[in-house]
């Protein structure tokens, strides 16, 4: 079985969110970059677990990004996986990114494709669904558990107010979230091994972009907290009812 | 024409769909065009009543293979329907169903998509939609540069606007539906619970509650308020609460009217998932807890004393109202 794990690069969760260039660009000054948590903790770790169970499994990691995405894909390789691919292109439009991944998938013929539920910077939750549509494969979104027996994948996914369990026998695109696996810490052996693993750089194929970011905004700051004494919860209830009109 | 995807479950049209219809109607008014609905499958509910949200007409595709949800099949069907009726703007709710569908339809139609939209598009020059990014820490204004446009509106971001004295017509639509490959084998409903992303009020607990056995006080408060319950990540990780309740940057993102945080310190990753809430109340025994900086109202005190008193006070207020 051949698995593709889609890896994206995001600012560290504690990064200061600021913009430059007349609020047109994310300010990268001093920002630490990490593997998007959904891609790392759930998608990649689950793929590694599948390989631990069946050593014949081959794992490819793929990122669409410029040279600055390289440390991230190396870090992902240190966790596990056999080889990495970087498509050398800007990644700001989801459709463009999905089209790049689809082009690679069309030549590599994966049996299973994992993405994260969404990136924690642009919160698109789109690339997986677009990729599945381009490849014309089933798409399983918001997945909380994945297993495979023979050719049959068994998948649990979140629906409104519950979960749905399903089976499918074909290549699938699965967007992973909490539940699929548990976060792991890379060890020294993995970090050393990653240095000799192949990282292929591909030039992008032609594809359209459908959107562009015009500008960013920061939310208006809060007016400041109104503190109520712990002995006077009635006052809080009154404020919530009359002032905030929240209850 | 603006076409709104009518999501349904257990024969019910959910609040998130009513928001999407209201939003779609406003977009249509802004563009000077009509708003129609698209319904895949059948519901027992009388859908003509959706006219009260200014929906003119509902295209319905009632093919038998649409009775079970399969994103691949639904995406192809919606794309074909949108083309057939000549939709220029499609609207989805960015709920669980919308997350399974809008991106695929966008790819098939090569129609630019903005997910997690929080406001009406700005059409003064082009077509620019505001969406929440960095898990609620900022907003981006995204321009859709294609002829057909798709917007997935965040739950709880657009008010349901009802009360119009009209009924919606239903038009059956013939679309060839290719059966899918996915077999649904079980449905596990978290029955009786209020859906976290749709809830008006969310009551959330953190490590300050010390253990799962102490959640009773929080559940009582939630019950009194008709609220959904949530928790911080360590609480989900420790399995004190089910993982689908974990909110924050790496969990569920919520934007209720009222978010009550109990024994949660307010780490930046937690705030990222909740700071679009309209009103935030923090109950924490540490006056230095960072959450107070992001709160509208706060009580410095021991949750085990404050929360039961609060539940009582709300009961009293309701009784006297
Ligand atoms: C990459 C990354 C992603 C993350 N994503 C998320 C996420 O999505 N969501 C999330 O929540 N966290 C996330 N975290 C974790 C986050 O950094 C914090 O560790 C976490 O939010 C803390 O949870 P907490 O507030 O419940 O616990 P603590 O930080 O331990 O806070 C407990 C609070 O309870 C108060 N308290 C104690 N006893 C009482 C009492 N009797 N009455 C009242 N108050 C009391 C304390 O004063 C304290 O403020 C993430 C971390 C990382 C590194
Ligand atoms: N530039 C990228 N390269 C590779 N995979 C990506 C990229 N962007 C997004 N993805 C994958 O698609 C998922 C959803 O991303 P998004 O639609 O941007 O929220 C991510 O969790 C990744 O698995």
JSON list of N, CA and C in Angstrom, two decimals, chain B residues 34-97:
[
{"chain": "B", "resi": 34, "resn": "UNK", "atom": "N", "xyz": [-32.33, 36.51, -7.87]},
{"chain": "B", "resi": 34, "resn": "UNK", "atom": "CA", "xyz": [-33.21, 35.68, -7.06]},
{"chain": "B", "resi": 34, "resn": "UNK", "atom": "C", "xyz": [-32.43, 34.67, -6.24]},
{"chain": "B", "resi": 35, "resn": "UNK", "atom": "N", "xyz": [-33.06, 34.19, -5.16]},
{"chain": "B", "resi": 35, "resn": "UNK", "atom": "CA", "xyz": [-32.43, 33.15, -4.36]},
{"chain": "B", "resi": 35, "resn": "UNK", "atom": "C", "xyz": [-33.28, 31.88, -4.41]},
{"chain": "B", "resi": 36, "resn": "UNK", "atom": "N", "xyz": [-32.62, 30.78, -4.73]},
{"chain": "B", "resi": 36, "resn": "UNK", "atom": "CA", "xyz": [-33.27, 29.48, -4.77]},
{"chain": "B", "resi": 36, "resn": "UNK", "atom": "C", "xyz": [-32.52, 28.52, -3.85]},
{"chain": "B", "resi": 37, "resn": "UNK", "atom": "N", "xyz": [-33.22, 27.43, -3.48]},
{"chain": "B", "resi": 37, "resn": "UNK", "atom": "CA", "xyz": [-32.59, 26.42, -2.64]},
{"chain": "B", "resi": 37, "resn": "UNK", "atom": "C", "xyz": [-32.32, 25.16, -3.46]},
{"chain": "B", "resi": 38, "resn": "UNK", "atom": "N", "xyz": [-31.39, 24.35, -2.97]},
{"chain": "B", "resi": 38, "resn": "UNK", "atom": "CA", "xyz": [-31.14, 23.05, -3.61]},
{"chain": "B", "resi": 38, "resn": "UNK", "atom": "C", "xyz": [-31.20, 21.98, -2.54]},
{"chain": "B", "resi": 39, "resn": "UNK", "atom": "N", "xyz": [-32.13, 21.04, -2.74]},
{"chain": "B", "resi": 39, "resn": "UNK", "atom": "CA", "xyz": [-32.34, 19.99, -1.75]},
{"chain": "B", "resi": 39, "resn": "UNK", "atom": "C", "xyz": [-32.05, 18.64, -2.40]},
{"chain": "B", "resi": 40, "resn": "UNK", "atom": "N", "xyz": [-31.13, 17.89, -1.82]},
{"chain": "B", "resi": 40, "resn": "UNK", "atom": "CA", "xyz": [-30.84, 16.54, -2.31]},
{"chain": "B", "resi": 40, "resn": "UNK", "atom": "C", "xyz": [-31.50, 15.55, -1.37]},
{"chain": "B", "resi": 41, "resn": "UNK", "atom": "N", "xyz": [-32.30, 14.64, -1.93]},
{"chain": "B", "resi": 41, "resn": "UNK", "atom": "CA", "xyz": [-33.01, 13.68, -1.10]},
{"chain": "B", "resi": 41, "resn": "UNK", "atom": "C", "xyz": [-34.37, 14.24, -0.69]},
{"chain": "B", "resi": 42, "resn": "UNK", "atom": "N", "xyz": [-34.96, 13.64, 0.32]},
{"chain": "B", "resi": 42, "resn": "UNK", "atom": "CA", "xyz": [-36.30, 14.05, 0.72]},
{"chain": "B", "resi": 42, "resn": "UNK", "atom": "C", "xyz": [-36.36, 14.33, 2.22]},
{"chain": "B", "resi": 43, "resn": "UNK", "atom": "N", "xyz": [-37.27, 15.20, 2.60]},
{"chain": "B", "resi": 43, "resn": "UNK", "atom": "CA", "xyz": [-37.55, 15.45, 4.02]},
{"chain": "B", "resi": 43, "resn": "UNK", "atom": "C", "xyz": [-39.06, 15.39, 4.22]},
{"chain": "B", "resi": 44, "resn": "UNK", "atom": "N", "xyz": [-39.49, 15.05, 5.44]},
{"chain": "B", "resi": 44, "resn": "UNK", "atom": "CA", "xyz": [-40.93, 15.02, 5.70]},
{"chain": "B", "resi": 44, "resn": "UNK", "atom": "C", "xyz": [-41.45, 16.42, 6.02]},
{"chain": "B", "resi": 45, "resn": "UNK", "atom": "N", "xyz": [-40.55, 17.27, 6.53]},
{"chain": "B", "resi": 45, "resn": "UNK", "atom": "CA", "xyz": [-40.91, 18.65, 6.87]},
{"chain": "B", "resi": 45, "resn": "UNK", "atom": "C", "xyz": [-41.47, 19.38, 5.64]},
{"chain": "B", "resi": 46, "resn": "UNK", "atom": "N", "xyz": [-42.41, 20.29, 5.88]},
{"chain": "B", "resi": 46, "resn": "UNK", "atom": "CA", "xyz": [-43.01, 21.07, 4.80]},
{"chain": "B", "resi": 46, "resn": "UNK", "atom": "C", "xyz": [-42.04, 22.19, 4.39]},
{"chain": "B", "resi": 47, "resn": "UNK", "atom": "N", "xyz": [-41.33, 21.96, 3.26]},
{"chain": "B", "resi": 47, "resn": "UNK", "atom": "CA", "xyz": [-40.26, 22.91, 2.92]},
{"chain": "B", "resi": 47, "resn": "UNK", "atom": "C", "xyz": [-40.79, 24.21, 2.33]},
{"chain": "B", "resi": 48, "resn": "UNK", "atom": "N", "xyz": [-42.08, 24.25, 1.99]},
{"chain": "B", "resi": 48, "resn": "UNK", "atom": "CA", "xyz": [-42.61, 25.50, 1.44]},
{"chain": "B", "resi": 48, "resn": "UNK", "atom": "C", "xyz": [-42.50, 26.63, 2.47]},
{"chain": "B", "resi": 49, "resn": "UNK", "atom": "N", "xyz": [-42.45, 26.24, 3.77]},
{"chain": "B", "resi": 49, "resn": "UNK", "atom": "CA", "xyz": [-42.35, 27.25, 4.83]},
{"chain": "B", "resi": 49, "resn": "UNK", "atom": "C", "xyz": [-41.01, 27.98, 4.81]},
{"chain": "B", "resi": 50, "resn": "UNK", "atom": "N", "xyz": [-40.04, 27.44, 4.07]},
{"chain": "B", "resi": 50, "resn": "UNK", "atom": "CA", "xyz": [-38.74, 28.13, 3.99]},
{"chain": "B", "resi": 50, "resn": "UNK", "atom": "C", "xyz": [-38.87, 29.45, 3.24]},
{"chain": "B", "resi": 51, "resn": "UNK", "atom": "N", "xyz": [-40.03, 29.66, 2.61]},
{"chain": "B", "resi": 51, "resn": "UNK", "atom": "CA", "xyz": [-40.34, 30.95, 1.98]},
{"chain": "B", "resi": 51, "resn": "UNK", "atom": "C", "xyz": [-40.25, 32.10, 2.95]},
{"chain": "B", "resi": 52, "resn": "UNK", "atom": "N", "xyz": [-40.52, 31.82, 4.25]},
{"chain": "B", "resi": 52, "resn": "UNK", "atom": "CA", "xyz": [-40.46, 32.90, 5.25]},
{"chain": "B", "resi": 52, "resn": "UNK", "atom": "C", "xyz": [-39.06, 33.49, 5.38]},
{"chain": "B", "resi": 53, "resn": "UNK", "atom": "N", "xyz": [-38.04, 32.76, 4.90]},
{"chain": "B", "resi": 53, "resn": "UNK", "atom": "CA", "xyz": [-36.67, 33.33, 4.91]},
{"chain": "B", "resi": 53, "resn": "UNK", "atom": "C", "xyz": [-36.33, 33.93, 3.55]},
{"chain": "B", "resi": 54, "resn": "UNK", "atom": "N", "xyz": [-37.38, 34.23, 2.81]},
{"chain": "B", "resi": 54, "resn": "UNK", "atom": "CA", "xyz": [-37.26, 34.89, 1.49]},
{"chain": "B", "resi": 54, "resn": "UNK", "atom": "C", "xyz": [-36.73, 33.97, 0.41]},
{"chain": "B", "resi": 55, "resn": "UNK", "atom": "N", "xyz": [-36.80, 32.67, 0.65]},
{"chain": "B", "resi": 55, "resn": "UNK", "atom": "CA", "xyz": [-36.40, 31.71, -0.37]},
{"chain": "B", "resi": 55, "resn": "UNK", "atom": "C", "xyz": [-37.57, 31.58, -1.35]},
{"chain": "B", "resi": 56, "resn": "UNK", "atom": "N", "xyz": [-37.28, 31.73, -2.65]},
{"chain": "B", "resi": 56, "resn": "UNK", "atom": "CA", "xyz": [-38.32, 31.76, -3.65]},
{"chain": "B", "resi": 56, "resn": "UNK", "atom": "C", "xyz": [-38.76, 30.37, -4.04]},
{"chain": "B", "resi": 57, "resn": "UNK", "atom": "N", "xyz": [-37.77, 29.53, -4.27]},
{"chain": "B", "resi": 57, "resn": "UNK", "atom": "CA", "xyz": [-38.05, 28.23, -4.88]},
{"chain": "B", "resi": 57, "resn": "UNK", "atom": "C", "xyz": [-36.97, 27.24, -4.45]},
{"chain": "B", "resi": 58, "resn": "UNK", "atom": "N", "xyz": [-37.37, 25.97, -4.36]},
{"chain": "B", "resi": 58, "resn": "UNK", "atom": "CA", "xyz": [-36.41, 24.94, -4.01]},
{"chain": "B", "resi": 58, "resn": "UNK", "atom": "C", "xyz": [-36.33, 23.90, -5.12]},
{"chain": "B", "resi": 59, "resn": "UNK", "atom": "N", "xyz": [-35.16, 23.73, -5.69]},
{"chain": "B", "resi": 59, "resn": "UNK", "atom": "CA", "xyz": [-34.94, 22.64, -6.63]},
{"chain": "B", "resi": 59, "resn": "UNK", "atom": "C", "xyz": [-34.68, 21.38, -5.83]},
{"chain": "B", "resi": 60, "resn": "UNK", "atom": "N", "xyz": [-35.40, 20.34, -6.16]},
{"chain": "B", "resi": 60, "resn": "UNK", "atom": "CA", "xyz": [-35.26, 19.11, -5.39]},
{"chain": "B", "resi": 60, "resn": "UNK", "atom": "C", "xyz": [-34.85, 17.96, -6.30]},
{"chain": "B", "resi": 61, "resn": "UNK", "atom": "N", "xyz": [-33.80, 17.25, -5.90]},
{"chain": "B", "resi": 61, "resn": "UNK", "atom": "CA", "xyz": [-33.37, 16.05, -6.62]},
{"chain": "B", "resi": 61, "resn": "UNK", "atom": "C", "xyz": [-33.63, 14.88, -5.69]},
{"chain": "B", "resi": 62, "resn": "UNK", "atom": "N", "xyz": [-34.64, 14.07, -6.00]},
{"chain": "B", "resi": 62, "resn": "UNK", "atom": "CA", "xyz": [-34.99, 13.01, -5.04]},
{"chain": "B", "resi": 62, "resn": "UNK", "atom": "C", "xyz": [-34.60, 11.63, -5.55]},
{"chain": "B", "resi": 63, "resn": "UNK", "atom": "N", "xyz": [-33.39, 11.49, -6.06]},
{"chain": "B", "resi": 63, "resn": "UNK", "atom": "CA", "xyz": [-32.89, 10.20, -6.50]},
{"chain": "B", "resi": 63, "resn": "UNK", "atom": "C", "xyz": [-32.64, 9.30, -5.28]},
{"chain": "B", "resi": 64, "resn": "UNK", "atom": "N", "xyz": [-32.97, 8.00, -5.41]},
{"chain": "B", "resi": 64, "resn": "UNK", "atom": "CA", "xyz": [-32.86, 7.09, -4.26]},
{"chain": "B", "resi": 64, "resn": "UNK", "atom": "C", "xyz": [-31.42, 7.00, -3.75]},
{"chain": "B", "resi": 65, "resn": "UNK", "atom": "N", "xyz": [-30.44, 7.12, -4.64]},
{"chain": "B", "resi": 65, "resn": "UNK", "atom": "CA", "xyz": [-29.06, 6.98, -4.17]},
{"chain": "B", "resi": 65, "resn": "UNK", "atom": "C", "xyz": [-28.57, 8.20, -3.39]},
{"chain": "B", "resi": 66, "resn": "UNK", "atom": "N", "xyz": [-29.47, 9.17, -3.18]},
{"chain": "B", "resi": 66, "resn": "UNK", "atom": "CA", "xyz": [-29.09, 10.32, -2.35]},
{"chain": "B", "resi": 66, "resn": "UNK", "atom": "C", "xyz": [-29.58, 10.17, -0.92]},
{"chain": "B", "resi": 67, "resn": "UNK", "atom": "N", "xyz": [-30.15, 9.01, -0.59]},
{"chain": "B", "resi": 67, "resn": "UNK", "atom": "CA", "xyz": [-30.69, 8.86, 0.76]},
{"chain": "B", "resi": 67, "resn": "UNK", "atom": "C", "xyz": [-29.57, 8.64, 1.78]},
{"chain": "B", "resi": 68, "resn": "UNK", "atom": "N", "xyz": [-28.40, 8.16, 1.32]},
{"chain": "B", "resi": 68, "resn": "UNK", "atom": "CA", "xyz": [-27.24, 8.10, 2.21]},
{"chain": "B", "resi": 68, "resn": "UNK", "atom": "C", "xyz": [-26.21, 9.12, 1.76]},
{"chain": "B", "resi": 69, "resn": "UNK", "atom": "N", "xyz": [-25.56, 9.77, 2.73]},
{"chain": "B", "resi": 69, "resn": "UNK", "atom": "CA", "xyz": [-24.62, 10.83, 2.39]},
{"chain": "B", "resi": 69, "resn": "UNK", "atom": "C", "xyz": [-23.31, 10.23, 1.86]},
{"chain": "B", "resi": 70, "resn": "UNK", "atom": "N", "xyz": [-22.88, 10.69, 0.70]},
{"chain": "B", "resi": 70, "resn": "UNK", "atom": "CA", "xyz": [-21.58, 10.32, 0.15]},
{"chain": "B", "resi": 70, "resn": "UNK", "atom": "C", "xyz": [-21.06, 11.57, -0.56]},
{"chain": "B", "resi": 71, "resn": "UNK", "atom": "N", "xyz": [-20.01, 12.16, -0.01]},
{"chain": "B", "resi": 71, "resn": "UNK", "atom": "CA", "xyz": [-19.55, 13.46, -0.49]},
{"chain": "B", "resi": 71, "resn": "UNK", "atom": "C", "xyz": [-19.27, 13.43, -1.99]},
{"chain": "B", "resi": 72, "resn": "UNK", "atom": "N", "xyz": [-18.65, 12.36, -2.47]},
{"chain": "B", "resi": 72, "resn": "UNK", "atom": "CA", "xyz": [-18.28, 12.29, -3.88]},
{"chain": "B", "resi": 72, "resn": "UNK", "atom": "C", "xyz": [-19.53, 12.39, -4.77]},
{"chain": "B", "resi": 73, "resn": "UNK", "atom": "N", "xyz": [-20.58, 11.66, -4.39]},
{"chain": "B", "resi": 73, "resn": "UNK", "atom": "CA", "xyz": [-21.82, 11.65, -5.16]},
{"chain": "B", "resi": 73, "resn": "UNK", "atom": "C", "xyz": [-22.53, 13.00, -5.05]},
{"chain": "B", "resi": 74, "resn": "UNK", "atom": "N", "xyz": [-22.59, 13.54, -3.82]},
{"chain": "B", "resi": 74, "resn": "UNK", "atom": "CA", "xyz": [-23.28, 14.80, -3.60]},
{"chain": "B", "resi": 74, "resn": "UNK", "atom": "C", "xyz": [-22.58, 15.94, -4.34]},
{"chain": "B", "resi": 75, "resn": "UNK", "atom": "N", "xyz": [-21.26, 15.95, -4.30]},
{"chain": "B", "resi": 75, "resn": "UNK", "atom": "CA", "xyz": [-20.50, 17.02, -4.95]},
{"chain": "B", "resi": 75, "resn": "UNK", "atom": "C", "xyz": [-20.80, 17.05, -6.44]},
{"chain": "B", "resi": 76, "resn": "UNK", "atom": "N", "xyz": [-20.77, 15.86, -7.07]},
{"chain": "B", "resi": 76, "resn": "UNK", "atom": "CA", "xyz": [-21.03, 15.82, -8.52]},
{"chain": "B", "resi": 76, "resn": "UNK", "atom": "C", "xyz": [-22.45, 16.25, -8.83]},
{"chain": "B", "resi": 77, "resn": "UNK", "atom": "N", "xyz": [-23.38, 15.83, -7.99]},
{"chain": "B", "resi": 77, "resn": "UNK", "atom": "CA", "xyz": [-24.78, 16.16, -8.23]},
{"chain": "B", "resi": 77, "resn": "UNK", "atom": "C", "xyz": [-25.02, 17.66, -8.07]},
{"chain": "B", "resi": 78, "resn": "UNK", "atom": "N", "xyz": [-24.43, 18.24, -7.02]},
{"chain": "B", "resi": 78, "resn": "UNK", "atom": "CA", "xyz": [-24.62, 19.69, -6.79]},
{"chain": "B", "resi": 78, "resn": "UNK", "atom": "C", "xyz": [-23.99, 20.49, -7.93]},
{"chain": "B", "resi": 79, "resn": "UNK", "atom": "N", "xyz": [-22.79, 20.07, -8.36]},
{"chain": "B", "resi": 79, "resn": "UNK", "atom": "CA", "xyz": [-22.12, 20.80, -9.44]},
{"chain": "B", "resi": 79, "resn": "UNK", "atom": "C", "xyz": [-22.97, 20.75, -10.72]},
{"chain": "B", "resi": 80, "resn": "UNK", "atom": "N", "xyz": [-23.51, 19.57, -11.02]},
{"chain": "B", "resi": 80, "resn": "UNK", "atom": "CA", "xyz": [-24.34, 19.44, -12.22]},
{"chain": "B", "resi": 80, "resn": "UNK", "atom": "C", "xyz": [-25.60, 20.28, -12.10]},
{"chain": "B", "resi": 81, "resn": "UNK", "atom": "N", "xyz": [-26.21, 20.27, -10.92]},
{"chain": "B", "resi": 81, "resn": "UNK", "atom": "CA", "xyz": [-27.44, 21.04, -10.71]},
{"chain": "B", "resi": 81, "resn": "UNK", "atom": "C", "xyz": [-27.18, 22.53, -10.82]},
{"chain": "B", "resi": 82, "resn": "UNK", "atom": "N", "xyz": [-26.07, 22.99, -10.23]},
{"chain": "B", "resi": 82, "resn": "UNK", "atom": "CA", "xyz": [-25.74, 24.42, -10.25]},
{"chain": "B", "resi": 82, "resn": "UNK", "atom": "C", "xyz": [-25.58, 24.90, -11.69]},
{"chain": "B", "resi": 83, "resn": "UNK", "atom": "N", "xyz": [-24.92, 24.06, -12.50]},
{"chain": "B", "resi": 83, "resn": "UNK", "atom": "CA", "xyz": [-24.73, 24.42, -13.90]},
{"chain": "B", "resi": 83, "resn": "UNK", "atom": "C", "xyz": [-26.07, 24.45, -14.63]},
{"chain": "B", "resi": 84, "resn": "UNK", "atom": "N", "xyz": [-26.89, 23.43, -14.35]},
{"chain": "B", "resi": 84, "resn": "UNK", "atom": "CA", "xyz": [-28.17, 23.31, -15.06]},
{"chain": "B", "resi": 84, "resn": "UNK", "atom": "C", "xyz": [-29.10, 24.49, -14.78]},
{"chain": "B", "resi": 85, "resn": "UNK", "atom": "N", "xyz": [-29.16, 24.93, -13.51]},
{"chain": "B", "resi": 85, "resn": "UNK", "atom": "CA", "xyz": [-30.09, 26.03, -13.20]},
{"chain": "B", "resi": 85, "resn": "UNK", "atom": "C", "xyz": [-29.44, 27.40, -13.40]},
{"chain": "B", "resi": 86, "resn": "UNK", "atom": "N", "xyz": [-28.15, 27.40, -13.70]},
{"chain": "B", "resi": 86, "resn": "UNK", "atom": "CA", "xyz": [-27.48, 28.67, -13.98]},
{"chain": "B", "resi": 86, "resn": "UNK", "atom": "C", "xyz": [-27.15, 29.49, -12.74]},
{"chain": "B", "resi": 87, "resn": "UNK", "atom": "N", "xyz": [-26.74, 28.80, -11.67]},
{"chain": "B", "resi": 87, "resn": "UNK", "atom": "CA", "xyz": [-26.39, 29.53, -10.45]},
{"chain": "B", "resi": 87, "resn": "UNK", "atom": "C", "xyz": [-25.08, 30.28, -10.65]},
{"chain": "B", "resi": 88, "resn": "UNK", "atom": "N", "xyz": [-25.03, 31.53, -10.16]},
{"chain": "B", "resi": 88, "resn": "UNK", "atom": "CA", "xyz": [-23.78, 32.30, -10.25]},
{"chain": "B", "resi": 88, "resn": "UNK", "atom": "C", "xyz": [-23.10, 32.41, -8.90]},
{"chain": "B", "resi": 89, "resn": "UNK", "atom": "N", "xyz": [-23.89, 32.28, -7.83]},
{"chain": "B", "resi": 89, "resn": "UNK", "atom": "CA", "xyz": [-23.30, 32.27, -6.48]},
{"chain": "B", "resi": 89, "resn": "UNK", "atom": "C", "xyz": [-23.91, 31.11, -5.72]},
{"chain": "B", "resi": 90, "resn": "UNK", "atom": "N", "xyz": [-23.08, 30.26, -5.13]},
{"chain": "B", "resi": 90, "resn": "UNK", "atom": "CA", "xyz": [-23.57, 29.16, -4.30]},
{"chain": "B", "resi": 90, "resn": "UNK", "atom": "C", "xyz": [-23.26, 29.46, -2.85]},
{"chain": "B", "resi": 91, "resn": "UNK", "atom": "N", "xyz": [-24.21, 29.12, -1.98]},
{"chain": "B", "resi": 91, "resn": "UNK", "atom": "CA", "xyz": [-24.00, 29.35, -0.56]},
{"chain": "B", "resi": 91, "resn": "UNK", "atom": "C", "xyz": [-24.17, 28.03, 0.20]},
{"chain": "B", "resi": 92, "resn": "UNK", "atom": "N", "xyz": [-23.20, 27.72, 1.03]},
{"chain": "B", "resi": 92, "resn": "UNK", "atom": "CA", "xyz": [-23.27, 26.57, 1.94]},
{"chain": "B", "resi": 92, "resn": "UNK", "atom": "C", "xyz": [-23.13, 27.11, 3.36]},
{"chain": "B", "resi": 93, "resn": "UNK", "atom": "N", "xyz": [-23.57, 26.33, 4.34]},
{"chain": "B", "resi": 93, "resn": "UNK", "atom": "CA", "xyz": [-23.15, 26.59, 5.71]},
{"chain": "B", "resi": 93, "resn": "UNK", "atom": "C", "xyz": [-21.78, 25.95, 5.85]},
{"chain": "B", "resi": 94, "resn": "UNK", "atom": "N", "xyz": [-20.88, 26.58, 6.60]},
{"chain": "B", "resi": 94, "resn": "UNK", "atom": "CA", "xyz": [-19.58, 25.95, 6.84]},
{"chain": "B", "resi": 94, "resn": "UNK", "atom": "C", "xyz": [-19.70, 25.02, 8.06]},
{"chain": "B", "resi": 95, "resn": "UNK", "atom": "N", "xyz": [-20.76, 24.21, 8.06]},
{"chain": "B", "resi": 95, "resn": "UNK", "atom": "CA", "xyz": [-20.94, 23.21, 9.12]},
{"chain": "B", "resi": 95, "resn": "UNK", "atom": "C", "xyz": [-20.29, 21.91, 8.64]},
{"chain": "B", "resi": 96, "resn": "UNK", "atom": "N", "xyz": [-20.51, 20.82, 9.36]},
{"chain": "B", "resi": 96, "resn": "UNK", "atom": "CA", "xyz": [-19.86, 19.56, 9.00]},
{"chain": "B", "resi": 96, "resn": "UNK", "atom": "C", "xyz": [-20.19, 19.16, 7.56]},
{"chain": "B", "resi": 97, "resn": "UNK", "atom": "N", "xyz": [-21.45, 19.28, 7.16]},
{"chain": "B", "resi": 97, "resn": "UNK", "atom": "CA", "xyz": [-21.82, 18.90, 5.80]},
{"chain": "B", "resi": 97, "resn": "UNK", "atom": "C", "xyz": [-21.17, 19.82, 4.78]}
]
